[in-house]
Amino acid sequence: MSCSLSPGSRSDALQHGTSGTLPHFLQEPDDAYIVKSNPIKLKCRARPALQIFFKCNGEWVHQSQHQSQEHTDESTGLKIREVMINVSRQQVEDFHGPEDYWCLCVAWSHLGTSKSRKATVRIAYLRKNFEQDPQGREVPIKGMIVLHCRPPEGVPVAEVEWLKNEEPVSSDGNIDTRADHNLIIQEARLSDSGNYTCLASNIVAKRRSLTATVVIFVNGGWSLWTDWSVCNVPCGRGVQKRSRTCTNPAPLNGGAFCEGMSVQKSTCNALCPVDGGWAEWTEWTVCSGECERQRSRECTAPEPKRGGRLCDGAALGTYNCTGGLCTHKVLRRSLEGSSDVALYSGLAAGVVTVVVLIVAVTLYRRNQSEYGVDVIDSSALTGGFQSFSFKTARQGNPLLISSSLQPDLTVSRTYTSPICFQDSMDKELISQEPSLFDPLPDLKVKVHSSFMVSLGVSERGAEYHAQKAHPQTFPRGLAPDYSGVRVEGTLRGRREKSLLAPHAPSTPSRPPLRTSGVLGHAGGRLVVPNTGVSLLVPHGGIAEDTTWEMYMVINQEDSSSTLSEESQEVLLSPEVTYGPPGLDLSCPVAMTIAHCAEVATDNWSIRLKRQTQDNKWEEVMSVEEESTSCYCLLEAQCCHLLLESPGRYALVGEPLSQEAVKRLRLAVFGSADNTNPLGYSLRVYCVDNTPYAFQEVASVERVKGGRLLEEPKTLLFRGNSFSLQLSIQDIPQFLWSIKPFTTCQEFSFSQVWASNQRPLQCAFSLERYSPASSQLSCKISVRQVKGQEQILQVYTSVVEVRGGVCSNCTTMSLTGSRAFKIPLSIRQRICATFDTTNAKGKDWQLLAQKLHIDRNLCYFARQESPSAVILSLWEAQHQDTGDLDSLASALEEIGKPICHFTESHCKTSGDILEQ
């Protein structure tokens, strides 16, 4: 292209006075970006300028592609020329040079040319994918947060903006968004929790990064301890406690739960009231003018304290005296004479009375001697409702009681009416004299003949044997006082069995109840049939390619060693062993044990004990306290334990007051008397209300061929030191007869309270008058003195075929998926969801709360998968009910319906779980 000026142009330039001036660019072309397919415009403006042309990539742009305008600057009179060209996307794409597409302007004047700056033209774009997305973080409060973001490649380079919950984040003294596209929060606050997004944009598009969830969590901290509570007993040894809460601060957003115990207990000794006692009498005073001598004493040995009773009796004593100081001698002598007459008259009357009594007693004894009964009876000492038994009858007397009664009578036999109190007035009499029903120590008592004569029993006397009540068998402050009992003989050993000792029909040795199974990685469940005892081994608890022959055994030997010698513990559950020793599991097993304590009120201190290698028992934990070694979920009928070490375990309880209650199960069985074709035996059992204890009764009756005559009933037996009385009532008198002295029977308090899962039995032996009498109807009353009463109604045919009792109606072991209510795939998804903390706090702690497993959370916090352990405990709770809806409801409350954990569409929760 030729750009020379013509002579005419030069003359024009000179005419316009432009000599000595080169073109000056008023506007140079700017860098530009082609967006999509839209061309861009490049502009140049210069003065004085005769011509302006664009040059792109070293080549002149054709004049036809220029758009020119010209006008004169009014202030200077110089010509200003403006030129514009279009650059298309195709032109830029077709250029393949070593550098970007560029253009510049060249302007001419009469003195020469001037060049503008180079302007680059590039095609604008923005890639879709970020080179680095921000990552979610869990940061403790006041920690530093750094979120990295590298935007997608683009032309021009993208600008970055941060959004929090879709709102722009601005920089302040704590937040910096300018540091190389990164977001930096110097000191995290709770309000900084949220969903953060990196937003990249240029002239072409905007791109959003993946959302990064930032959780600011708060680790829990303990509050200060509360003050110690008052001692829970008004007198004697008790328990006081203090507590603290994990609220300073409370755990938030998955923060760690406080470590340690939330409740501390300590023994306390409440000072008991001190009753007043008399000090020694003073010396007698000299005889006064009124013929009296006096002496006094004070209530100071000890003084009554803390509401104790004042001393009973008189503080002043007087008596008449004689001597020279008395002035009324005549009157006194007349009084003495009249006193002598009265004395001799009384003696004569007494002699006559004694003679009459001797004759009456002799006649009575002669009439009763044919019975030849020797009584071994505690009522000989108390005159109340106490148990007794009979020695072997002498030969040749048709009225003697059969020796076949001896197994049951040693349990307890009591007098018939009127000694067996029934009405409310008699109960009141009993309540006023509780010492009549307190168990006596293990003593051998010789009751002298004069006392037995008053009862109409053989003059030879009787021996009474009673088992000493172990100090463990009474709640605190209830141990009976034996100071007022006159006894002869020596004290026997503490554990020696007496004639009145409770026992089930004895067997030489009872094999342990046992179940076993070979379990592997899929887990399983062991069940001891009909005992309320089971063991759940979770899926994954046993390593892959490994199997264990696991077992569970219920001890049937004497359990007295389980109880502490220093406290008042009673056994509330069977002793259960699981093994083998050395079992290596990666998560806890769930053991379920039935118990007989009424736990609705705070009257028990219940503890879990474990037998050590040297056969001693150690306390593992109190069920009311928190522990990281094991977990205990106590329910009304049973206790669910999460255990990590195999061994022998048992639940024991220590009553904290008289209101502590054990549940007893009452059952009556009947069978024909094999030795008497007209005889029929009713056997009443009182056992701790656990399936295991009743299983023993069923086993015994299965051997005897007995039938259960009435549905078993539950009686709440209070720890108030009062005995348990049984009586048979409403027997058809013209159809049936009952053996003498067996209508009313009794178990002492210690026999029932410390039965330690052993059945107590008494029997009523009946006899029909005629073989035609085939129906028997009566009532058996079982009641605790000053406690609850239950009535067992008997209506049966005595000629029916013997019935059987189911001996093994439960599957003993299940393996794999058959052992669990929750399908494995759903269980794994639930664990994956709730073991991961999210911003809304829907983690395993919320799952535990909705499933009502929200105490002792520190135990779950130390588990590798807290959710898996929580679900194992839920499985143990619902192994019998099959209640899958409770889990589904809990998940729906959290906002995670069960269909979220399945591959199917949402159906009813129960249907999905059952699939």
Short mmCIF file of N, CA and C in Angstrom, two decimals, residues 6 12 60 76 167 193 241 261 294 333 415 438 449 463 529 602 611 614 637 652 720 725 741 760 774 830:
data_model
loop_
_atom_site.label_atom_id
_atom_site.label_comp_id
_atom_site.label_asym_id
_atom_site.label_seq_id
_atom_site.Cartn_x
_atom_site.Cartn_y
_atom_site.Cartn_z
N SER A 6 0.40 13.54 -1.61
CA SER A 6 0.38 14.28 -2.91
C SER A 6 0.77 15.72 -2.69
N ASP A 12 -2.04 21.64 1.42
CA ASP A 12 -3.10 21.78 2.44
C ASP A 12 -2.51 21.81 3.83
N TRP A 60 -0.65 -4.53 6.49
CA TRP A 60 -1.60 -3.42 6.48
C TRP A 60 -3.01 -3.93 6.25
N THR A 76 -7.69 24.65 18.35
CA THR A 76 -6.37 24.75 17.71
C THR A 76 -6.47 24.87 16.21
N GLU A 167 -24.32 -16.36 50.43
CA GLU A 167 -24.16 -14.93 50.65
C GLU A 167 -22.68 -14.58 50.52
N SER A 193 -19.50 -21.44 61.06
CA SER A 193 -19.93 -22.72 60.51
C SER A 193 -20.86 -22.47 59.33
N LYS A 241 -24.63 -38.17 97.13
CA LYS A 241 -24.06 -38.01 95.80
C LYS A 241 -23.97 -36.55 95.42
N MET A 261 -16.63 -39.05 85.12
CA MET A 261 -17.94 -39.39 85.67
C MET A 261 -18.77 -38.14 85.92
N GLN A 294 -36.57 -41.21 150.10
CA GLN A 294 -36.59 -40.88 148.67
C GLN A 294 -35.20 -41.05 148.06
N ARG A 333 -49.56 -49.95 162.94
CA ARG A 333 -49.71 -51.34 163.37
C ARG A 333 -51.04 -51.92 162.89
N TYR A 415 -48.89 -72.76 112.74
CA TYR A 415 -50.12 -73.13 113.44
C TYR A 415 -51.33 -72.72 112.65
N ASP A 438 -39.31 -61.23 113.57
CA ASP A 438 -37.91 -61.11 113.17
C ASP A 438 -37.26 -62.48 113.23
N SER A 449 -40.60 -77.10 130.11
CA SER A 449 -41.89 -77.77 130.08
C SER A 449 -43.02 -76.89 130.59
N GLU A 463 -37.12 -78.71 121.13
CA GLU A 463 -35.92 -78.00 120.69
C GLU A 463 -36.25 -77.21 119.45
N PRO A 529 -32.07 -71.22 76.85
CA PRO A 529 -33.53 -71.25 76.72
C PRO A 529 -34.24 -71.02 78.05
N ASP A 602 -35.77 -45.00 93.55
CA ASP A 602 -34.33 -44.94 93.84
C ASP A 602 -34.06 -45.54 95.22
N GLN A 611 -16.18 -62.04 88.35
CA GLN A 611 -15.30 -62.93 89.10
C GLN A 611 -13.89 -62.85 88.54
N ASP A 614 -8.72 -65.38 90.69
CA ASP A 614 -8.57 -66.08 91.97
C ASP A 614 -9.92 -66.34 92.63
N GLN A 637 -37.32 -55.23 83.67
CA GLN A 637 -37.24 -56.67 83.84
C GLN A 637 -35.84 -57.24 83.63
N VAL A 652 -25.81 -57.50 91.53
CA VAL A 652 -26.14 -57.54 92.95
C VAL A 652 -26.73 -56.20 93.34
N ASN A 720 -38.64 -54.76 104.45
CA ASN A 720 -39.01 -54.16 105.75
C ASN A 720 -38.87 -55.13 106.91
N GLN A 725 -46.25 -64.97 104.56
CA GLN A 725 -47.18 -65.96 105.11
C GLN A 725 -48.04 -66.55 104.00
N PHE A 741 -52.11 -78.77 111.45
CA PHE A 741 -51.02 -77.82 111.59
C PHE A 741 -50.39 -77.41 110.25
N LEU A 760 -38.24 -71.19 96.92
CA LEU A 760 -38.77 -71.56 98.23
C LEU A 760 -40.08 -72.30 98.00
N SER A 774 -63.76 -85.71 92.66
CA SER A 774 -62.69 -85.54 91.68
C SER A 774 -62.31 -84.08 91.45
N ILE A 830 -26.33 -46.97 57.87
CA ILE A 830 -26.65 -46.14 59.03
C ILE A 830 -25.37 -45.75 59.76
#
